[in-house]
CSV table of C-alpha atoms in Angstrom, one decimal:
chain,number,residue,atom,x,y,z
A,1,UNK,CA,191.4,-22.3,53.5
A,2,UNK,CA,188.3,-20.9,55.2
A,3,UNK,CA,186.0,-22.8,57.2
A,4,UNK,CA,184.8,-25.6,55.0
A,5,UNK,CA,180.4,-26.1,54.6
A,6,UNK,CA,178.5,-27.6,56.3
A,7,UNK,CA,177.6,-29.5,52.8
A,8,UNK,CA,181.2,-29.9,52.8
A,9,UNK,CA,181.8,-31.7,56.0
A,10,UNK,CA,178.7,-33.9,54.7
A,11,UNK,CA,179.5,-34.7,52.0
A,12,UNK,CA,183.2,-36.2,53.5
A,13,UNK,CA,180.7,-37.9,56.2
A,14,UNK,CA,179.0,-39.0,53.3
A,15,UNK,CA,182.0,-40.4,51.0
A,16,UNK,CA,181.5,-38.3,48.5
A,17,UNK,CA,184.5,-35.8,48.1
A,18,UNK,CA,186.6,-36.2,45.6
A,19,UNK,CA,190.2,-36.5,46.6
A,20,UNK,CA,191.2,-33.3,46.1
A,21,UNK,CA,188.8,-31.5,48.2
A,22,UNK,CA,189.0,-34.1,50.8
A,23,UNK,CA,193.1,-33.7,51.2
A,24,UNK,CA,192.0,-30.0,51.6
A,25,UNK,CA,189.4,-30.6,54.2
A,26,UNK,CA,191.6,-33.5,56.2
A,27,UNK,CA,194.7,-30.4,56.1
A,28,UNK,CA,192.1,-28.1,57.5
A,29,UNK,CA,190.9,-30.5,60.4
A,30,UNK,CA,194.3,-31.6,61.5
A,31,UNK,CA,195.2,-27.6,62.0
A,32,UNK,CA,191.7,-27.0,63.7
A,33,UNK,CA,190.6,-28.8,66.8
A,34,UNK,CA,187.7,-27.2,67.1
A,35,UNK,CA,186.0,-28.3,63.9
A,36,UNK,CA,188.1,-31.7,64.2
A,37,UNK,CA,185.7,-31.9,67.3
A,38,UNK,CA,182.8,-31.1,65.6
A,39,UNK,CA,183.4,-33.4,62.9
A,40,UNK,CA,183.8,-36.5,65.2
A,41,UNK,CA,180.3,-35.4,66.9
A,42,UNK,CA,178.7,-35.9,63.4
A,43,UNK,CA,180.4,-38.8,62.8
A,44,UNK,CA,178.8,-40.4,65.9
A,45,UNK,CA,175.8,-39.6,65.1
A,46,UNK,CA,176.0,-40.5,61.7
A,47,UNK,CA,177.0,-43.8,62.9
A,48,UNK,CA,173.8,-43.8,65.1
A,49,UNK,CA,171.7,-43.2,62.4
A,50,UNK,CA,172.7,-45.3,59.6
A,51,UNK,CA,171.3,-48.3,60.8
A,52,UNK,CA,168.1,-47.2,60.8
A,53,UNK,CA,167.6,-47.3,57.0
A,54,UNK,CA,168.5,-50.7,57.5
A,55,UNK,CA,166.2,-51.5,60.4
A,56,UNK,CA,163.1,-49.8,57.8
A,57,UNK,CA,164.7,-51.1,54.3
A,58,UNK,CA,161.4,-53.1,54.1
A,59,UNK,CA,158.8,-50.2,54.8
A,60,UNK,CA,158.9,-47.7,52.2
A,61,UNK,CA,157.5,-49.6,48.4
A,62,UNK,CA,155.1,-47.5,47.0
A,63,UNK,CA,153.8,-48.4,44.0
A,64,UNK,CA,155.3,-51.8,43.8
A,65,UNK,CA,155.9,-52.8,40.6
A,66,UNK,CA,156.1,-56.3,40.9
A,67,UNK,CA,152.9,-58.3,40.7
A,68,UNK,CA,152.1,-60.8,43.6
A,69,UNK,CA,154.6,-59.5,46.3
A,70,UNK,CA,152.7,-59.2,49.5
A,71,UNK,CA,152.7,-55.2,50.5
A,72,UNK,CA,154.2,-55.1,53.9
A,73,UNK,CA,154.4,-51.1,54.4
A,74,UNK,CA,151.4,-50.4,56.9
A,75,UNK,CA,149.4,-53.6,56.4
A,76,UNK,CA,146.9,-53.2,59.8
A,77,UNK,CA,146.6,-49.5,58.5
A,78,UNK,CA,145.8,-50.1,54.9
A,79,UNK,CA,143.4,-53.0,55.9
A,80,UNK,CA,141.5,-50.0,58.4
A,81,UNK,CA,141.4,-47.5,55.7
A,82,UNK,CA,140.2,-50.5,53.3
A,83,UNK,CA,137.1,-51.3,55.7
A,84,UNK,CA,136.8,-47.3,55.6
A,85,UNK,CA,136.4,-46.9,52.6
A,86,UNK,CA,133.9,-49.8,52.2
A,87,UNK,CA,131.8,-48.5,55.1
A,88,UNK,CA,128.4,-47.4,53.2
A,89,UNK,CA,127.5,-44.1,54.1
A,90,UNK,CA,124.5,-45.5,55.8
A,91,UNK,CA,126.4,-46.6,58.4
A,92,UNK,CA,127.6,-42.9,59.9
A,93,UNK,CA,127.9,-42.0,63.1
A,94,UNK,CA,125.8,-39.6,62.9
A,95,UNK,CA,122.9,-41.8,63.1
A,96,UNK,CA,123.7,-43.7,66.3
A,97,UNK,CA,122.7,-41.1,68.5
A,98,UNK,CA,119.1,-41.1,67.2
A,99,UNK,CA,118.4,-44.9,69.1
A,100,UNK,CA,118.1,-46.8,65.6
A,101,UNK,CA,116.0,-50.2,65.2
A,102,UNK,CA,117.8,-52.9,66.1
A,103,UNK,CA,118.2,-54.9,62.9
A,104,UNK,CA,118.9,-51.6,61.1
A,105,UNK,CA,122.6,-51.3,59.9
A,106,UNK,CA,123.1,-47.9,62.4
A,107,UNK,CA,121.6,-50.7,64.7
A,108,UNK,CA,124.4,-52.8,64.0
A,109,UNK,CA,126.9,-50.2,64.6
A,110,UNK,CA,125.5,-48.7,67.8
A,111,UNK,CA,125.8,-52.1,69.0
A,112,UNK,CA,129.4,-52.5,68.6
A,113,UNK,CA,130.3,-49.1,69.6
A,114,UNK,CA,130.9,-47.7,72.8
A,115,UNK,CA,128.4,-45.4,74.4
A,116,UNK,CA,131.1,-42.8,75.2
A,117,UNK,CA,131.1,-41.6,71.2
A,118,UNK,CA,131.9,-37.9,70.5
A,119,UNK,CA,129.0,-36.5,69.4
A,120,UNK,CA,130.6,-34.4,67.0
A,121,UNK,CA,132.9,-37.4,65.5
A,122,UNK,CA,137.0,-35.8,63.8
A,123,UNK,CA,136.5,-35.2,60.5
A,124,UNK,CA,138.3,-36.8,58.0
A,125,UNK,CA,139.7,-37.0,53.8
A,126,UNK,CA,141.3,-40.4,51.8
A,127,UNK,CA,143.5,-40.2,48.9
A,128,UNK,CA,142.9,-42.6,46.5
A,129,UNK,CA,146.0,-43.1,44.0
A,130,UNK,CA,145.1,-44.3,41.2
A,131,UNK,CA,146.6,-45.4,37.5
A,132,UNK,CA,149.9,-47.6,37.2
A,133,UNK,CA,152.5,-45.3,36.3
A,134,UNK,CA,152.3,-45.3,32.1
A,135,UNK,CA,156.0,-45.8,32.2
A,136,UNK,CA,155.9,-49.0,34.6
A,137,UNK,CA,157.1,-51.3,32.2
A,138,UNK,CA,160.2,-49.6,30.8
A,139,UNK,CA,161.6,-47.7,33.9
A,140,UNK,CA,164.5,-49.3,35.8
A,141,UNK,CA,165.3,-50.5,38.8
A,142,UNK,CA,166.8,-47.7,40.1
A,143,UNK,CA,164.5,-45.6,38.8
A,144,UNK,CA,161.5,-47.2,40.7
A,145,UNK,CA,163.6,-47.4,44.0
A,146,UNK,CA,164.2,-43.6,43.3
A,147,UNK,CA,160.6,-42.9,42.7
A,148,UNK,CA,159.2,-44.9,45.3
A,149,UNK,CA,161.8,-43.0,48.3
A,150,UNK,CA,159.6,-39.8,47.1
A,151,UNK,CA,156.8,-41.5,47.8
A,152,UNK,CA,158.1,-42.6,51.3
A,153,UNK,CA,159.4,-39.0,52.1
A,154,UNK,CA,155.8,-37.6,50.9
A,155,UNK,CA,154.2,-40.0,53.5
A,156,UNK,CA,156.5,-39.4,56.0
A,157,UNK,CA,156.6,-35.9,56.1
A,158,UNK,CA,153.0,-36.1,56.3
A,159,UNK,CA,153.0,-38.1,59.0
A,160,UNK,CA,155.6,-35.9,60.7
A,161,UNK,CA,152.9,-33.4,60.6
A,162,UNK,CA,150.8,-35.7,62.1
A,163,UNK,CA,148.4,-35.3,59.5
A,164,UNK,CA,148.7,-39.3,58.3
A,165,UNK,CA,146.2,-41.4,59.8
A,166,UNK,CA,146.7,-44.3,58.0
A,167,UNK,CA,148.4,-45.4,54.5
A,168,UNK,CA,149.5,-48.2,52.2
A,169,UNK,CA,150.6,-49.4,48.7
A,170,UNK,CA,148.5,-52.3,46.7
A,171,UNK,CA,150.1,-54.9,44.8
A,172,UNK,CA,149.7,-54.6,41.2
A,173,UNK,CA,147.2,-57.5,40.6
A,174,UNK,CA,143.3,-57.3,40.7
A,175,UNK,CA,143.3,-59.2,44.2
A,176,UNK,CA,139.8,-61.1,44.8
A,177,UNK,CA,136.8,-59.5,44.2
A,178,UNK,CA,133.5,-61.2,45.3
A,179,UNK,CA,129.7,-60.3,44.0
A,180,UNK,CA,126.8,-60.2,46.6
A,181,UNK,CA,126.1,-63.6,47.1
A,182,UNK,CA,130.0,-64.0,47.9
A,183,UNK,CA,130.3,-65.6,44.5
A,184,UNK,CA,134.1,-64.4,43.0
A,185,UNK,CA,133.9,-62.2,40.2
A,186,UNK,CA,136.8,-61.9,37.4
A,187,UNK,CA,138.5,-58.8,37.3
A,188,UNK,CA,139.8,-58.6,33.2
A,189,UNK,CA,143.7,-56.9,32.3
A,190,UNK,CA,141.4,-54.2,30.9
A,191,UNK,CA,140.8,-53.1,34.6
A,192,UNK,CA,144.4,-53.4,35.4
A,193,UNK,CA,145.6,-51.2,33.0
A,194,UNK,CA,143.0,-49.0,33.6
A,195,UNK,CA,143.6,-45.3,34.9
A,196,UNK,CA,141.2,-45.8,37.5
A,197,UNK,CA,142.7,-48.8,39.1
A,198,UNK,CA,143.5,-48.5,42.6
A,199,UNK,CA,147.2,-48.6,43.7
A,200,UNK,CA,147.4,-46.9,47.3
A,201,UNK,CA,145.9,-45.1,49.8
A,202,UNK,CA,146.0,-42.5,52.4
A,203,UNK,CA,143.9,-41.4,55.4
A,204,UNK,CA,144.2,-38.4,56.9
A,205,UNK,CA,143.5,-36.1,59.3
A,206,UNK,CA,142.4,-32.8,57.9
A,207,UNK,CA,139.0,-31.4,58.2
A,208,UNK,CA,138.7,-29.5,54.9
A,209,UNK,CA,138.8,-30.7,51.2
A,210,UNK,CA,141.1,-27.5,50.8
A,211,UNK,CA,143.6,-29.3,52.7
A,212,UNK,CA,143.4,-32.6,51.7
A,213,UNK,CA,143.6,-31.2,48.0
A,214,UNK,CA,146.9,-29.1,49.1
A,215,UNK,CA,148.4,-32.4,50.3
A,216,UNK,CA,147.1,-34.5,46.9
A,217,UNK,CA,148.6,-31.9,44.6
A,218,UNK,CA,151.9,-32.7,46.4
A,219,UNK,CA,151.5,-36.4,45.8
A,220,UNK,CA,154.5,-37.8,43.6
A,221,UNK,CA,152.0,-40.1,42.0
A,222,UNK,CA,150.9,-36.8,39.9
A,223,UNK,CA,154.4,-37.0,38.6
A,224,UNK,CA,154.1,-40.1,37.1
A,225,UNK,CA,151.4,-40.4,35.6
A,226,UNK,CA,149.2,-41.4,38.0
A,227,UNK,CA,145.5,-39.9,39.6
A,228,UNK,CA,144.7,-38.9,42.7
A,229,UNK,CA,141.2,-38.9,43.6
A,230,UNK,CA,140.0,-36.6,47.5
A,231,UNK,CA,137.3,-38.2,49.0
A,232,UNK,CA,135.8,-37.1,52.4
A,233,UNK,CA,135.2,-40.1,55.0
A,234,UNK,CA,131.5,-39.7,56.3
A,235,UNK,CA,131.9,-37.7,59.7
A,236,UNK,CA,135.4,-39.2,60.6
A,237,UNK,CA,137.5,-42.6,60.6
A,238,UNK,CA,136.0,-45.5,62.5
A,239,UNK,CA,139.7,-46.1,64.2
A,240,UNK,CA,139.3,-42.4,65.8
A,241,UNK,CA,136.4,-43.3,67.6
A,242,UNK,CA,138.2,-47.3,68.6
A,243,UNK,CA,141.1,-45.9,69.8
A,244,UNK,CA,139.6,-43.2,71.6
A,245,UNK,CA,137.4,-46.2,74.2
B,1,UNK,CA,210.5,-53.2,37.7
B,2,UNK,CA,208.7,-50.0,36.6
B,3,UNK,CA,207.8,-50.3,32.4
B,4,UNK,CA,205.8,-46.4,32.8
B,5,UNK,CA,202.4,-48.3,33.0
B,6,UNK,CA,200.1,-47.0,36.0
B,7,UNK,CA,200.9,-48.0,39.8
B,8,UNK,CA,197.6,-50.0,39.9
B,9,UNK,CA,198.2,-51.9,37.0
B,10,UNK,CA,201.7,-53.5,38.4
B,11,UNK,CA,200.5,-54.4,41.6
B,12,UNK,CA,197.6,-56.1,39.7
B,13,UNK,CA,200.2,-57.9,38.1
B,14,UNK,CA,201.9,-58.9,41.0
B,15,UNK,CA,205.0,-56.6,40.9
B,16,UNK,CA,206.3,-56.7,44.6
B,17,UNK,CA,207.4,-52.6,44.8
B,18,UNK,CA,204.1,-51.5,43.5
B,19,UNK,CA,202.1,-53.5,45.8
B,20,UNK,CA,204.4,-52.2,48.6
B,21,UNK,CA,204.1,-48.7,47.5
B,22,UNK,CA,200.2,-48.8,46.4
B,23,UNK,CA,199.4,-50.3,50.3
B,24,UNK,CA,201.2,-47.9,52.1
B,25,UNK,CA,199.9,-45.0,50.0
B,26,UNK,CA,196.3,-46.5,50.7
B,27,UNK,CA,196.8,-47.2,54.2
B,28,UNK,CA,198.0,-43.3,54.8
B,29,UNK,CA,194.8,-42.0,52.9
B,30,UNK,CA,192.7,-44.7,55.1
B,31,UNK,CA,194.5,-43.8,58.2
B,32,UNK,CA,194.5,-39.8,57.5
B,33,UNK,CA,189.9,-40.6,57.0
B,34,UNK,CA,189.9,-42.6,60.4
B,35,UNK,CA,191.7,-40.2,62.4
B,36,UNK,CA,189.9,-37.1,61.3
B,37,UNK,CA,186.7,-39.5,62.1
B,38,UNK,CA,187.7,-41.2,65.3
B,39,UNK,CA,190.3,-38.9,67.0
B,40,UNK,CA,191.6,-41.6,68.1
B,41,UNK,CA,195.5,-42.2,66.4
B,42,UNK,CA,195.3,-46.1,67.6
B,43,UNK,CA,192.3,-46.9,65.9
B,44,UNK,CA,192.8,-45.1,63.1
B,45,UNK,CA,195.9,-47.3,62.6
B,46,UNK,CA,193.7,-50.5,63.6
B,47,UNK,CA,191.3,-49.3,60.9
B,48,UNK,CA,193.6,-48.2,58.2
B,49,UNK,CA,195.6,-52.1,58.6
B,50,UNK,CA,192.2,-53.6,58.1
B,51,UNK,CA,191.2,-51.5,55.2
B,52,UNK,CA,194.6,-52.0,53.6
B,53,UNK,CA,194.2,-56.0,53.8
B,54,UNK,CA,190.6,-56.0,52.4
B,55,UNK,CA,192.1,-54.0,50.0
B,56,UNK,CA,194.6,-56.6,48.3
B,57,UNK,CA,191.9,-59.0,48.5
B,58,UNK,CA,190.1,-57.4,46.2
B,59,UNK,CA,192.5,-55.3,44.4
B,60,UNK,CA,192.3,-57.7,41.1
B,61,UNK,CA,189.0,-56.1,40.3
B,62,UNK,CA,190.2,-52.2,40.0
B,63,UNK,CA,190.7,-50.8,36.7
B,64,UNK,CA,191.8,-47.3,37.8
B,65,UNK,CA,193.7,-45.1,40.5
B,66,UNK,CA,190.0,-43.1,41.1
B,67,UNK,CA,188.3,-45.9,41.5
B,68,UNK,CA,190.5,-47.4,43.9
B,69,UNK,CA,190.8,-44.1,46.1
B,70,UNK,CA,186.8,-44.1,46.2
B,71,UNK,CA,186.9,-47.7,47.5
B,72,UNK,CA,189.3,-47.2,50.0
B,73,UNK,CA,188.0,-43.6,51.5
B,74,UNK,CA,184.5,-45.4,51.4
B,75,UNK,CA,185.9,-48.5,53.2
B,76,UNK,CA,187.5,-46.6,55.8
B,77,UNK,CA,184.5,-44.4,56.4
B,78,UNK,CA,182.6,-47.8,56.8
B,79,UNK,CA,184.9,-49.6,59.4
B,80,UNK,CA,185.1,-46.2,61.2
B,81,UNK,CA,181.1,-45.6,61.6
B,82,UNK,CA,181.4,-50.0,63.2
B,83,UNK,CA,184.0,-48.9,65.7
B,84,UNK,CA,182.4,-45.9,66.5
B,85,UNK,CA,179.1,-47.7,67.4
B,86,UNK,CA,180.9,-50.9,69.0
B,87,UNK,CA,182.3,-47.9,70.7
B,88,UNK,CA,178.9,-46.6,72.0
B,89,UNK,CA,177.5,-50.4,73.3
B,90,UNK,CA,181.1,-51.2,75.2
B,91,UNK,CA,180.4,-47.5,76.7
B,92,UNK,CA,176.7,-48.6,77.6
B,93,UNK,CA,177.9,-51.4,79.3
B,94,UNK,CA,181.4,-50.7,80.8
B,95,UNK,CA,182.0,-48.0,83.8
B,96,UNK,CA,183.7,-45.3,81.3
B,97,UNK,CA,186.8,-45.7,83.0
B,98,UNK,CA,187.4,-48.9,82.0
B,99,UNK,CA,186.4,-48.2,78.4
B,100,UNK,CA,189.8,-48.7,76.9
B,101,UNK,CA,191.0,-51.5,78.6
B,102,UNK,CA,188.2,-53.6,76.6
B,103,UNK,CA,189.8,-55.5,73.6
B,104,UNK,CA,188.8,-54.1,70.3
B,105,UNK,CA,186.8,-57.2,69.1
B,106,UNK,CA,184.5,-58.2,71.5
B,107,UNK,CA,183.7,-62.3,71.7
B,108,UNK,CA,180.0,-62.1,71.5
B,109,UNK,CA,177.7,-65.1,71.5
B,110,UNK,CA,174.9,-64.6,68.8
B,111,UNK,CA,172.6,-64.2,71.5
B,112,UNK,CA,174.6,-61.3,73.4
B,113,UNK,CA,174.9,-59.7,70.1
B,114,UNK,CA,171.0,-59.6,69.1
B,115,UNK,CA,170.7,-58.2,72.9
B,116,UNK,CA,173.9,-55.8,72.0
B,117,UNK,CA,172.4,-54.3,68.9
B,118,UNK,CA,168.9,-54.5,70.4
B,119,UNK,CA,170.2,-51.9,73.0
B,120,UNK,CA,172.0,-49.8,70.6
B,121,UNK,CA,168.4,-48.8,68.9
B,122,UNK,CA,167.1,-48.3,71.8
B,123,UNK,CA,170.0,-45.7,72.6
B,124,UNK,CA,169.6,-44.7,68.9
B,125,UNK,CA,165.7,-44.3,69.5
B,126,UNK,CA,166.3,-42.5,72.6
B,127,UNK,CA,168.5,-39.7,71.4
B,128,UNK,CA,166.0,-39.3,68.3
B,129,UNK,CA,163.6,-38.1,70.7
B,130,UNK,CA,165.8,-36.0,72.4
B,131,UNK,CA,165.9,-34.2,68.9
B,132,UNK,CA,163.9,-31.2,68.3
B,133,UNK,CA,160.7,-32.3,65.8
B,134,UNK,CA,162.1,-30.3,62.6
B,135,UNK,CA,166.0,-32.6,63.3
B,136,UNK,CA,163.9,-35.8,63.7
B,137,UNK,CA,162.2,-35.1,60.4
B,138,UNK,CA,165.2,-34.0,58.4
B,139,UNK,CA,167.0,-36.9,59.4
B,140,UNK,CA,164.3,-39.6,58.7
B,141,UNK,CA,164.3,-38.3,55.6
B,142,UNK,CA,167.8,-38.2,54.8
B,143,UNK,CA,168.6,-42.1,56.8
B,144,UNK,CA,165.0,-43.6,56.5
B,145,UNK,CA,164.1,-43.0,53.5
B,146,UNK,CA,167.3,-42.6,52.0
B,147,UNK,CA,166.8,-39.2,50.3
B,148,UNK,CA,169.7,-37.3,48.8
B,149,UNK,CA,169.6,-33.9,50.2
B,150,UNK,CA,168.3,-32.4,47.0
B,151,UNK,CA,164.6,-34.5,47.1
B,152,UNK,CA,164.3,-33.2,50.6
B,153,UNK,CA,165.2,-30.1,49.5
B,154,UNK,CA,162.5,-30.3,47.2
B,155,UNK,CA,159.9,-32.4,49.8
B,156,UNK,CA,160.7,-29.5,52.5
B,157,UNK,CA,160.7,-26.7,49.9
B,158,UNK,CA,163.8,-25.6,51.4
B,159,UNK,CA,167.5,-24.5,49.1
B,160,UNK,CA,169.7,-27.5,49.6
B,161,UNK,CA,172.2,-25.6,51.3
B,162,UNK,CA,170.4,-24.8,54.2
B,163,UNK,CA,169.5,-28.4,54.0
B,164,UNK,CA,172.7,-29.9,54.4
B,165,UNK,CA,173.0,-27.4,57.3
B,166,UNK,CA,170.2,-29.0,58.8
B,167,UNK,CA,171.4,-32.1,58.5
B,168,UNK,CA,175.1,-31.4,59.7
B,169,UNK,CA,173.6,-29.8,62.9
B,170,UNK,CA,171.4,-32.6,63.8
B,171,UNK,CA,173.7,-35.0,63.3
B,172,UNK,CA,176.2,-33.0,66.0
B,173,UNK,CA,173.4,-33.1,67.9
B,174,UNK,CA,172.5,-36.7,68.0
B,175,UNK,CA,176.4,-37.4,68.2
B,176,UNK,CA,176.4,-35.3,71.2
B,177,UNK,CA,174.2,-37.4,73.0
B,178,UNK,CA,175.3,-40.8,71.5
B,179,UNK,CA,179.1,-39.9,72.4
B,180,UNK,CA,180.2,-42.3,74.9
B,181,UNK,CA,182.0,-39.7,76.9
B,182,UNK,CA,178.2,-38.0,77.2
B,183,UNK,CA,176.2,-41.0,78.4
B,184,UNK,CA,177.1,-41.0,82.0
B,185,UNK,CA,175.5,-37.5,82.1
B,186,UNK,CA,172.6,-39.4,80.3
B,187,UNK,CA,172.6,-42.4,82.3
């Protein structure tokens, strides 16, 4: 027998040879101590690693599917990129450096930030997903813990990239909304169901819309039905500027 | 008595050769998985006893001999990967050369046990960042988010093969530095 794969020796790692193969692989192991060795190393760290699916299990939901569950993937970063994207565009950076009136909103803002502000403040793009999947309803459990790992990996290997600022899902339900004078304002089904309706979103850290539209098209929400909309965060994310005092 | 019908059926039924021969054809397979795993013949017999007894416990609820080798492999692969990483804490804590004289089962308050696994992230943390970037990535996807190898083919626009390469080599890798016989050169 030659030198079994690498998907091989996975896979055995894994528990997913059938017998057959894994009689073959065990013979070839016992007669080479070399790959015996090398198996053994991968088994450690396979041992290492495991746990830390369990250690996240609770992280990656995205969309959840189950109305009223508290979201607990990224809460303080989905509430930042919440106030972002309610941030009226009259309240820019750009406008603090000009020594604003006082009660003006840019007033507001120049009081609460600190002097030491870039002047030319990192650029930055949100993806807005939007839509339940059409499917929602009929697709299984499975199916949704299946989707929602692709969702995960998308994320993650965005944030690998370091190009994720900030993210999070949003339970399924309208939430509160409240009119000007704080009075609450009903949110109908029709809204819900709507393809507009907001279900997540994602901050991040590119400076062109080329690039943020080259990371939505690669959003699994597409897949499913969903929207994605690109919007461009005035002249960069509020939490740049915070963590940067 | 043998009436033709299949091994796992008899020693369902109670017949006292086929349990016999079904356990000891069981505890080979489990001990043949834990030694490849392990190394280590002792444990692997240790591992292959314990897998054998969990085995009639729940032997009434196999239907078929496939089944039943799945179960077994999988629950030898299991009890190997806890030994290996009670392995790795007694190492962390014990001068290596003492290592083996440590009984098997340690008796762990609660307490000492939160503090025990607490420390064996923090080793598991460590040696991720001793990974290069593209093994830290590849394996995040793989134990984090639980991906089979071909969604992260398809994530990483990469052939699957190449993946499982990937993989296989950074879990060598992370092994090497987890090993117990490689932490006093860490430590």
């Amino acid at each position: 027998m030659n030198r079994p794969t690498d998907d091989q020796l996975l896979a055995f790692l894994d528990g997913t040879l059938d017998r057959e193969e894994r009689e073959r692989l065990l013979d070839r192991i016992e007669n080479d101590p070399a790959l015996a060795r090398e198996l053994r190393l991968a088994a450690m760290g396979y041992a290492g690693a495991e746990p830390m699916r369990t250690a996240t299990a609770d992280r990656p939901t995205l969309p959840r599917m189950t109305p009223r569950l508290v979201s607990r993937w990224w809460i303080p970063a989905a509430v930042a990129a919440t106030l972002l994207l309610a941030i009226p565009t009259t309240l820019r950076l750009s406008s603090v450096s000009s020594s604003p009136e006082p009660w003006t909103p840019e007033g507001a803002m120049a009081a609460i930030m600190p002097a030491s502000l870039p002047t030319k403040p990192e650029g930055g793009f949100v993806l807005v997903l939007q839509g339940r999947w059409p499917d929602a309803s009929t697709v299984g459990a499975d199916e949704q813990q299946r989707r929602a790992r692709e969702y995960w990996a998308w994320a993650a290997n965005l944030s690998n990239r370091s190009v994720l600022m900030a993210a999070g899902d949003l339970v399924w339900d309208p939430g509160e909304r409240l009119g000007p004078t704080g009075t609450p304002i009903a949110v109908s089904v029709e809204i819900v169901e709507s393809p507009d309706f907001i279900v997540g979103m994602f901050a991040l850290r590119v400076t062109t819309v080329e690039d943020a539209l080259a990371i939505a098209r690669e959003c699994p929400h597409l897949r499913y039905g969903g929207s994605v909309s690109v919007r461009q965060v005035g002249q960069g994310f509020l939490t740049t500027h915070l963590a940067g005092s | 008595m043998n009436d033709g019908s299949p091994l796992i059926d008899r020693a369902v039924r109670g017949e006292p050769e086929a349990l016999e021969r079904l356990v000891a054809s069981q505890r080979r397979a489990a001990f043949r998985v834990a030694r490849a795993v392990l190394g280590e013949p002792d444990a692997a017999e240790d591992i292959a006893q314990d897998t054998v007894v969990r085995l009639t416990a729940a032997l009434p609820g196999f239907t078929g001999d496939t089944e039943l080798d799945r179960w077994v492999y999988r629950v030898t692969l299991n009890l190997c990967r806890d030994h290996l990483r009670r392995r790795k804490r007694r190492a962390r804590d014990i001068p290596i050369d003492r290592a083996e004289a440590v009984p098997e089962l340690m008796t762990e308050s609660l307490p000492e046990r939160a503090v025990d696994l607490e420390r064996a992230g923090a080793a598991v943390a460590e040696a991720m960042a001793a990974l290069s970037s593209e093994q830290r990535e590849i394996l995040r996807l793989r134990f984090v988010a639980g991906l089979p190898y071909a969604d992260i083919a398809r994530v990483t626009s990469t052939p699957q093969g190449t993946i499982a390469s990937r993989v296989f080599r950074a879990l060598k890798r992370l092994g090497q530095i987890l090993d117990p016989r490689h932490l006093e050169v860490l430590e």
